[in-house]
mmCIF file of C-alpha atoms in Angstrom:
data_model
loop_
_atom_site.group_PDB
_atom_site.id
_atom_site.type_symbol
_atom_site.label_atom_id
_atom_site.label_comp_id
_atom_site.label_asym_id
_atom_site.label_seq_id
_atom_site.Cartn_x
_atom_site.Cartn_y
_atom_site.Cartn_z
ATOM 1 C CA UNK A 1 -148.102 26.158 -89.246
ATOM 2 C CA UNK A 2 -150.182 25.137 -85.866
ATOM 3 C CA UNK A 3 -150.208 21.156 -87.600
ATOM 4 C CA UNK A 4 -146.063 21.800 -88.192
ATOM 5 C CA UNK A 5 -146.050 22.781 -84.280
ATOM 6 C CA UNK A 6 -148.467 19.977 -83.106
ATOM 7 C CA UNK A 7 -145.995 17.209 -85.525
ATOM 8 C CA UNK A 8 -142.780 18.851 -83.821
ATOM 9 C CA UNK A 9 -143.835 17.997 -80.686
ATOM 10 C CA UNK A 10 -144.168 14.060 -81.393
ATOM 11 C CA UNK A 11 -139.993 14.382 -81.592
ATOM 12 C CA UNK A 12 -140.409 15.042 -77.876
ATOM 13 C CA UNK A 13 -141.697 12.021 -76.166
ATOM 14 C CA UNK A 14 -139.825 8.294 -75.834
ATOM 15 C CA UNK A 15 -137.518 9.994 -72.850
ATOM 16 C CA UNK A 16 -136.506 12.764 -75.463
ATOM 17 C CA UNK A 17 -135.605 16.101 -73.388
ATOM 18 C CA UNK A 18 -133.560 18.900 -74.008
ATOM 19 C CA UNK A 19 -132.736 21.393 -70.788
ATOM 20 C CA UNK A 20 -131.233 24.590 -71.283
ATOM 21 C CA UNK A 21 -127.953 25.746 -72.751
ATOM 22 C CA UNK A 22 -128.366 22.740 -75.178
ATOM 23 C CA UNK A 23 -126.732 21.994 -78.535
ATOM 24 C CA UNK A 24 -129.055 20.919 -80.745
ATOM 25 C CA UNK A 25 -128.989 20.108 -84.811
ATOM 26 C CA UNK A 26 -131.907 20.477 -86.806
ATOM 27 C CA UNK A 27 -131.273 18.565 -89.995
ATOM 28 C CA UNK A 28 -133.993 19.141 -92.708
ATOM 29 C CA UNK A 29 -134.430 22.810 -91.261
ATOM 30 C CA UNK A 30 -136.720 24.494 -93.799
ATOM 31 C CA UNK A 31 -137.817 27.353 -92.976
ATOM 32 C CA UNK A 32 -137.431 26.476 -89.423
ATOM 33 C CA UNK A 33 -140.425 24.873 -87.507
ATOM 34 C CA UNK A 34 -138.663 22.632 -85.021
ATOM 35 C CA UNK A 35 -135.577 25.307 -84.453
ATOM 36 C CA UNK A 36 -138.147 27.407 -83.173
ATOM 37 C CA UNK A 37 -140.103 24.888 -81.070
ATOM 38 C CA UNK A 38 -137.050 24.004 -79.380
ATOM 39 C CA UNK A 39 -135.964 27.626 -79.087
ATOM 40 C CA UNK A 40 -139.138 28.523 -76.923
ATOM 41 C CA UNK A 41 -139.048 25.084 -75.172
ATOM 42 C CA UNK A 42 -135.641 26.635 -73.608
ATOM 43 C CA UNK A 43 -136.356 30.208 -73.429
ATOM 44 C CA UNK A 44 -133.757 31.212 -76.114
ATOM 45 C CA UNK A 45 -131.362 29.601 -73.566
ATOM 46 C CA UNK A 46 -130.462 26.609 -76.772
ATOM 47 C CA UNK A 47 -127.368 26.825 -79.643
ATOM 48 C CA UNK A 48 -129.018 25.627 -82.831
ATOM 49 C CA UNK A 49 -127.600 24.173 -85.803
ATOM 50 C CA UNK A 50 -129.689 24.302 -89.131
ATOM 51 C CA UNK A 51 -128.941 22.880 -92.260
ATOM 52 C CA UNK A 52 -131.173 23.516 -95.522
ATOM 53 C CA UNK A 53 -129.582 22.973 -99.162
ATOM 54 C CA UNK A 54 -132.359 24.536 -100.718
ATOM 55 C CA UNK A 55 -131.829 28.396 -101.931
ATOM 56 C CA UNK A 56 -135.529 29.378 -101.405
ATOM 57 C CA UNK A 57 -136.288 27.712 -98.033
ATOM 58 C CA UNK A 58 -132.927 28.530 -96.673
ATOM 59 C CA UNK A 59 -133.230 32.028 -97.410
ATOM 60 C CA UNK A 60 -136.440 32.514 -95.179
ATOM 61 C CA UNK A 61 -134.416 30.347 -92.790
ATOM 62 C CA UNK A 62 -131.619 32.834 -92.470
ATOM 63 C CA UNK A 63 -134.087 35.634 -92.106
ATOM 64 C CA UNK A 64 -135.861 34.266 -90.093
ATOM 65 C CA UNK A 65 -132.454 33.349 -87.295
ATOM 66 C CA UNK A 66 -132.011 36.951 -87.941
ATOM 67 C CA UNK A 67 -135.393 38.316 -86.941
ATOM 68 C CA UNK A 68 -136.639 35.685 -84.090
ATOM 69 C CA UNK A 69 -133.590 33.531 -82.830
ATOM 70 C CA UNK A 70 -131.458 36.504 -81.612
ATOM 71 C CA UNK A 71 -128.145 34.803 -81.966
ATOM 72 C CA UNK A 72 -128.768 31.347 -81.244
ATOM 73 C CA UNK A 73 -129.535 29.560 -84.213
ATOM 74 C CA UNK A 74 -126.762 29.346 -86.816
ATOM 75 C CA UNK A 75 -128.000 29.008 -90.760
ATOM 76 C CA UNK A 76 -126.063 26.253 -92.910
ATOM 77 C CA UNK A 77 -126.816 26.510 -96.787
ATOM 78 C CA UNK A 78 -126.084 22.854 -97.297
ATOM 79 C CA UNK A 79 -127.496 19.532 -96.764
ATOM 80 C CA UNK A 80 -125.860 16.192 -95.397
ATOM 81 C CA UNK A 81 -124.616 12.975 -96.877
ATOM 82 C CA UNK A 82 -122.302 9.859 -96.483
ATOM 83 C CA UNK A 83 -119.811 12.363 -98.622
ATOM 84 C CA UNK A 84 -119.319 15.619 -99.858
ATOM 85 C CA UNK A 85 -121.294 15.833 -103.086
ATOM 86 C CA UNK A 86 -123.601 18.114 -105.488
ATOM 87 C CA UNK A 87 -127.137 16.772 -106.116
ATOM 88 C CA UNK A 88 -130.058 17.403 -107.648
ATOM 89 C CA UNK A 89 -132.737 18.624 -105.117
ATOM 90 C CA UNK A 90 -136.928 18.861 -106.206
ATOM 91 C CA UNK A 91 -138.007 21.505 -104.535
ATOM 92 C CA UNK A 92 -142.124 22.050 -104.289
ATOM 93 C CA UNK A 93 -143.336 26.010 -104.343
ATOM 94 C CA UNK A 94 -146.777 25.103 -103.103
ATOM 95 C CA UNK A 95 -145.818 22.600 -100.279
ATOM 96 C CA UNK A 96 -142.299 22.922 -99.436
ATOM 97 C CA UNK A 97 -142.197 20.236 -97.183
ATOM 98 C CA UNK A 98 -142.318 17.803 -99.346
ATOM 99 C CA UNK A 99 -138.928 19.144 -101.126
ATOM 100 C CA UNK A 100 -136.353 16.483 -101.341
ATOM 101 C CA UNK A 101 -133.581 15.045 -103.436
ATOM 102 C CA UNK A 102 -135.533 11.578 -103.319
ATOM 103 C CA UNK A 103 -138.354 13.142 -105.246
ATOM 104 C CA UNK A 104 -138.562 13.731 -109.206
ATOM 105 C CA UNK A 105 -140.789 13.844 -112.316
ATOM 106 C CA UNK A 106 -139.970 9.841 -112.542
ATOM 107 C CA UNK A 107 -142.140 9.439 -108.759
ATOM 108 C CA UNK A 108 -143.775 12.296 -108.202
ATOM 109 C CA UNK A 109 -147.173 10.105 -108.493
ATOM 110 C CA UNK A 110 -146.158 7.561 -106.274
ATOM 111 C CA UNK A 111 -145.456 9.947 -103.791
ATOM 112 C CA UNK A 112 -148.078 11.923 -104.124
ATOM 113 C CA UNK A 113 -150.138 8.748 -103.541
ATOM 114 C CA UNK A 114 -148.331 8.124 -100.212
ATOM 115 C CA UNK A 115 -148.815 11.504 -99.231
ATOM 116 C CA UNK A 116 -152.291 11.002 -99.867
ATOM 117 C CA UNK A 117 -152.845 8.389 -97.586
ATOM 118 C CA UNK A 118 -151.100 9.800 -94.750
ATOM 119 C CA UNK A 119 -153.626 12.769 -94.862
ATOM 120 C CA UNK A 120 -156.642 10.722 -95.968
ATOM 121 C CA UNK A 121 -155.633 8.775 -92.826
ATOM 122 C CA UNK A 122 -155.243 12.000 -90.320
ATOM 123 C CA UNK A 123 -158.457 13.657 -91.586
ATOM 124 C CA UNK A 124 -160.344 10.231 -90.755
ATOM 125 C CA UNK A 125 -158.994 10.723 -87.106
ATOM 126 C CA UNK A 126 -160.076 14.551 -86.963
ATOM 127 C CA UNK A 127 -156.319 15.583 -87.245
ATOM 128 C CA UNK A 128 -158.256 18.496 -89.299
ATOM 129 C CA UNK A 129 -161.661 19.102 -87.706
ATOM 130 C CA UNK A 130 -164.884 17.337 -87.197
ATOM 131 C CA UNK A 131 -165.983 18.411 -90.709
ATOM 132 C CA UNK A 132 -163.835 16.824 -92.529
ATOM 133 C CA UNK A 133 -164.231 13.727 -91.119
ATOM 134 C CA UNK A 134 -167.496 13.585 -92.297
ATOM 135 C CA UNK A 135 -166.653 13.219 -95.957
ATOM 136 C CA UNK A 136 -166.959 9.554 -97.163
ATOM 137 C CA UNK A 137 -163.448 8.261 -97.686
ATOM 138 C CA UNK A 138 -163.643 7.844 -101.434
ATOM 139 C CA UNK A 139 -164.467 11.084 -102.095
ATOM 140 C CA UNK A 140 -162.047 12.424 -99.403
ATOM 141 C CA UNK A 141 -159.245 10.425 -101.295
ATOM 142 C CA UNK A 142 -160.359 12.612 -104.380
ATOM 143 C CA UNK A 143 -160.708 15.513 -102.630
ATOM 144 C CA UNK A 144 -156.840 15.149 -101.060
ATOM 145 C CA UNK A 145 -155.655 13.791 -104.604
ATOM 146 C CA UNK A 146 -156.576 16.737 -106.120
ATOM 147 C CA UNK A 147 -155.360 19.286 -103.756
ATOM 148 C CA UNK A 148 -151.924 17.659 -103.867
ATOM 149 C CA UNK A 149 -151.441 17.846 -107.932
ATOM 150 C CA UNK A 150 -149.255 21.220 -106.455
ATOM 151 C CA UNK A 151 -146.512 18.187 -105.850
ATOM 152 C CA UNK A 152 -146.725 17.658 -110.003
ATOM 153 C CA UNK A 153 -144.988 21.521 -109.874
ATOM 154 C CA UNK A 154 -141.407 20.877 -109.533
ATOM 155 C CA UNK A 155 -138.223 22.916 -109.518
ATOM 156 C CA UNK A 156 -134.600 21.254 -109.585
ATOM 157 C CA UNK A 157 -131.786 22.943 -107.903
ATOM 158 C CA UNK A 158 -128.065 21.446 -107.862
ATOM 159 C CA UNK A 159 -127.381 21.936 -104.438
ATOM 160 C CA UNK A 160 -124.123 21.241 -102.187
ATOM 161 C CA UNK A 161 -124.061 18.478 -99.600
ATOM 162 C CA UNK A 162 -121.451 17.513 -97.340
ATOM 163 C CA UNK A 163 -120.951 14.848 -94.318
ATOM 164 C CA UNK A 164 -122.139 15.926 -90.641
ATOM 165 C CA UNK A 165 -118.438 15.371 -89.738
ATOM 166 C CA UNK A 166 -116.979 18.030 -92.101
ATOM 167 C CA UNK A 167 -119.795 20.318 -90.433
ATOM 168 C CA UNK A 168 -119.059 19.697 -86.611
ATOM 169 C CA UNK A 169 -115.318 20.212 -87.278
ATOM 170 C CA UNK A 170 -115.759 23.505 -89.856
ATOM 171 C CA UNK A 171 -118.110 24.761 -86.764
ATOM 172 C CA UNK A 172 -115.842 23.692 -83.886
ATOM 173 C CA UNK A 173 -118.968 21.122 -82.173
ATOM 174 C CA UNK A 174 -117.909 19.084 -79.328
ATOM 175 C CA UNK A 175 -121.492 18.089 -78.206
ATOM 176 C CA UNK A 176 -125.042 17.375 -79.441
ATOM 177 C CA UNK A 177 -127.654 17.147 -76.898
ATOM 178 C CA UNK A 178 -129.910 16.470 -80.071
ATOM 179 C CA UNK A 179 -129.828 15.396 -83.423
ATOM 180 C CA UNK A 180 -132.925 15.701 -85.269
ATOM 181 C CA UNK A 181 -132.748 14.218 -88.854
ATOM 182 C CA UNK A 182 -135.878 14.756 -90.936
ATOM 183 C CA UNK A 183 -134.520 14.542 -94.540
ATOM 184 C CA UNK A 184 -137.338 12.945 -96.775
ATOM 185 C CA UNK A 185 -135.916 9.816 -97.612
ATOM 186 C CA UNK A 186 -132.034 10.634 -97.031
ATOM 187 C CA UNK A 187 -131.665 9.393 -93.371
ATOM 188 C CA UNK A 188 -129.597 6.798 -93.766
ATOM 189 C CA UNK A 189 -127.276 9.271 -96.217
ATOM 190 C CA UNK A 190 -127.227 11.638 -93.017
ATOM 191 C CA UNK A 191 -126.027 9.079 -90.498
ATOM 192 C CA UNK A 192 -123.104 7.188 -92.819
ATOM 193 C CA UNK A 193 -122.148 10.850 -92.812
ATOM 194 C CA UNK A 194 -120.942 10.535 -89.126
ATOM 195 C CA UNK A 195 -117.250 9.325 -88.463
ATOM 196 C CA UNK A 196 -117.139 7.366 -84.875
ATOM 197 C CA UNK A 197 -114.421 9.619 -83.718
ATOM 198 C CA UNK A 198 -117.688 11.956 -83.702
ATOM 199 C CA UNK A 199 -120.500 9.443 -82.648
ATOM 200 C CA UNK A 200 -119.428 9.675 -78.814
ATOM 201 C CA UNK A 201 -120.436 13.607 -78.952
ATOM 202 C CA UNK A 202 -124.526 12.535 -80.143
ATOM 203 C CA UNK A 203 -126.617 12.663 -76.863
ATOM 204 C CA UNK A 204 -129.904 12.394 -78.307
ATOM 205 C CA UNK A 205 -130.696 11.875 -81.774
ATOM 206 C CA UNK A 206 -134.873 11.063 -83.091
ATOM 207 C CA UNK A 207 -135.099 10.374 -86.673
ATOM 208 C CA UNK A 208 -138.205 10.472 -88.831
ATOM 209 C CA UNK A 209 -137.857 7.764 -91.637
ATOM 210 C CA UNK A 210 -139.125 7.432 -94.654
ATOM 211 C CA UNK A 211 -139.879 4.132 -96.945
ATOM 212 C CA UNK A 212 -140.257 2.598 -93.035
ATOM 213 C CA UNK A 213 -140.515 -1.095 -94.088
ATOM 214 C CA UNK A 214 -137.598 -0.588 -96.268
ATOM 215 C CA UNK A 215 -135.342 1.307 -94.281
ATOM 216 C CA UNK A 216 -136.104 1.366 -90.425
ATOM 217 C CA UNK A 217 -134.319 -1.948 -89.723
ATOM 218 C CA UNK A 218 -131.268 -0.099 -90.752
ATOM 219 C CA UNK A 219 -131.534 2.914 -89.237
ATOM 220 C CA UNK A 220 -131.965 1.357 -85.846
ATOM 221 C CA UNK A 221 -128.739 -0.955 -86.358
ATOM 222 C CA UNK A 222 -126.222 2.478 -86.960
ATOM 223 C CA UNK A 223 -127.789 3.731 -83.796
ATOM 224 C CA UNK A 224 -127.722 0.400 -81.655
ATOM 225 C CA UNK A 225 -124.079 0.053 -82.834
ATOM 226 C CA UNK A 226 -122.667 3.084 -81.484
ATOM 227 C CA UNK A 227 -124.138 2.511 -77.970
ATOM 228 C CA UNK A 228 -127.952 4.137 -78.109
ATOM 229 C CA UNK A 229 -131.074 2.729 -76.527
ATOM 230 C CA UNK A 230 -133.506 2.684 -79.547
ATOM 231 C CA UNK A 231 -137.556 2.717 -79.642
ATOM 232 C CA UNK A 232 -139.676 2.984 -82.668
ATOM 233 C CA UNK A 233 -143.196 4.176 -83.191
ATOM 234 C CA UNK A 234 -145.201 4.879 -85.959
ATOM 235 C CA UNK A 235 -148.822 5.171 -85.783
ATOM 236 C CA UNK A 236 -151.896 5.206 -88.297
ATOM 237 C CA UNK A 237 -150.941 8.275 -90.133
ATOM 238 C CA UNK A 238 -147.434 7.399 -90.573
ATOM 239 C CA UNK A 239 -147.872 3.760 -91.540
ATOM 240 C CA UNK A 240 -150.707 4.823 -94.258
ATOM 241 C CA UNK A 241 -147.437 7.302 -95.481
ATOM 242 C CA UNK A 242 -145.346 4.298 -94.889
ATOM 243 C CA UNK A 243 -142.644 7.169 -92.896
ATOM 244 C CA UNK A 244 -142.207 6.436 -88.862
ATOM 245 C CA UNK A 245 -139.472 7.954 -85.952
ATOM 246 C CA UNK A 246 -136.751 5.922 -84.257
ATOM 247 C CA UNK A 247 -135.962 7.482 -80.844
ATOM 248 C CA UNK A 248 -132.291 7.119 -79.880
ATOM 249 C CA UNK A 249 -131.087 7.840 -76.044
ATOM 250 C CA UNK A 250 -127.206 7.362 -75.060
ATOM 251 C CA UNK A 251 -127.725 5.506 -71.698
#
């Protein structure tokens, strides 16, 4: 949970800031790291959206708004999309944050290779210790490869999705001093899922991409279109996961 916290805070830097009595939507809530992050940032003083399709992670998500959030952060049991929809989402017992609709029995092993990397690739920089850093790189590889067969374990739920749109006007939104989209692959899904009549009301909005090389180029042009400053960063751990975060400001 303390490497969750330390990741969360990488969403706050590239002139990212949220002050109190914010609105903020946390997209890709599981169980609800970053809600909580930004709920202590602001002393409780925050409105949180949270949307998580999947029945396991969002029911820990719903206790825990009940137990820690006292009123402020509002549970959605559905994901977001480019259109209202049922899919098929792979949800991972042992390591539910790598739980996506991207992700299935067909490239599971890919992905677990990426994933691989990306920790290979932290562990080398003492993301996990001194200790660890230590261990030759081949046999760390092993050592990583084998602790992430857990991703082989996979259970498929159909799951609703729906556009952000639908979601600001069912909850009666008319700002968001933050967007935060961290959806394993579905980013661009997310944002297609915004009608302009609603674009105008996004603030702030920092996006954690997956397939970078593929798909960064494209999340940067929705966001330069409807009037946003956008940076990019990705550094060694993301680029050996091939995942990095566009930063979007509304001048």
């Amino acid at each position: 949970m303390s490497f969750l916290r330390e990741e969360v805070g990488g969403y706050f830097t590239h002139g990212i800031v949220c002050t109190p009595g914010a609105t903020v939507l946390d997209v890709g809530a599981n169980i609800g790291v970053f809600s909580a992050t930004v709920y202590e940032r602001l002393d409780g003083d925050v409105r949180i959206y949270a949307f998580e399709p999947l029945p396991p992670l969002h029911a820990t998500l719903e206790r825990n708004a009940r137990d820690f959030f006292d009123g402020r952060l509002t549970p959605l049991p559905y994901g977001l999309a480019s259109r209202e929809d049922e899919l098929d989402f792979s949800y991972v017992p042992a390591a539910t944050i790598f739980s996506s609709s991207s992700r299935d029995q067909g490239n599971i092993e890919a992905e677990r290779r990426r994933v691989t990397a990306s920790i290979v690739e932290m562990i080398s920089q003492g993301g996990l210790g001194p200790v660890l850093r230590r261990v030759p790189l081949p046999i760390l590889t092993v050592l990583v490869g084998r602790k992430l067969r857990v991703m082989r374990r996979l259970e498929t739920h159909r799951v609703k999705v729906r556009t952000l749109s639908s979601a600001l006007d069912e909850q009666g939104i008319d700002r968001i001093d933050l967007l935060k989209i961290d959806v394993e692959g579905a980013e661009l899904e997310v944002l297609r899922g915004i009608e302009e009549r609603h674009w105008p009301l996004v603030r702030q909005a920092v996006v954690e991409v997956e397939r970078w090389r593929q798909n960064r180029d494209a999340v940067c042009a929705i966001l330069l279109t409807h009037g946003f400053t956008v940076s990019t960063e990705q550094n060694p751990v993301q680029q050996a996961g091939d995942i990095g975060m566009v930063f979007a400001i509304r001048p």
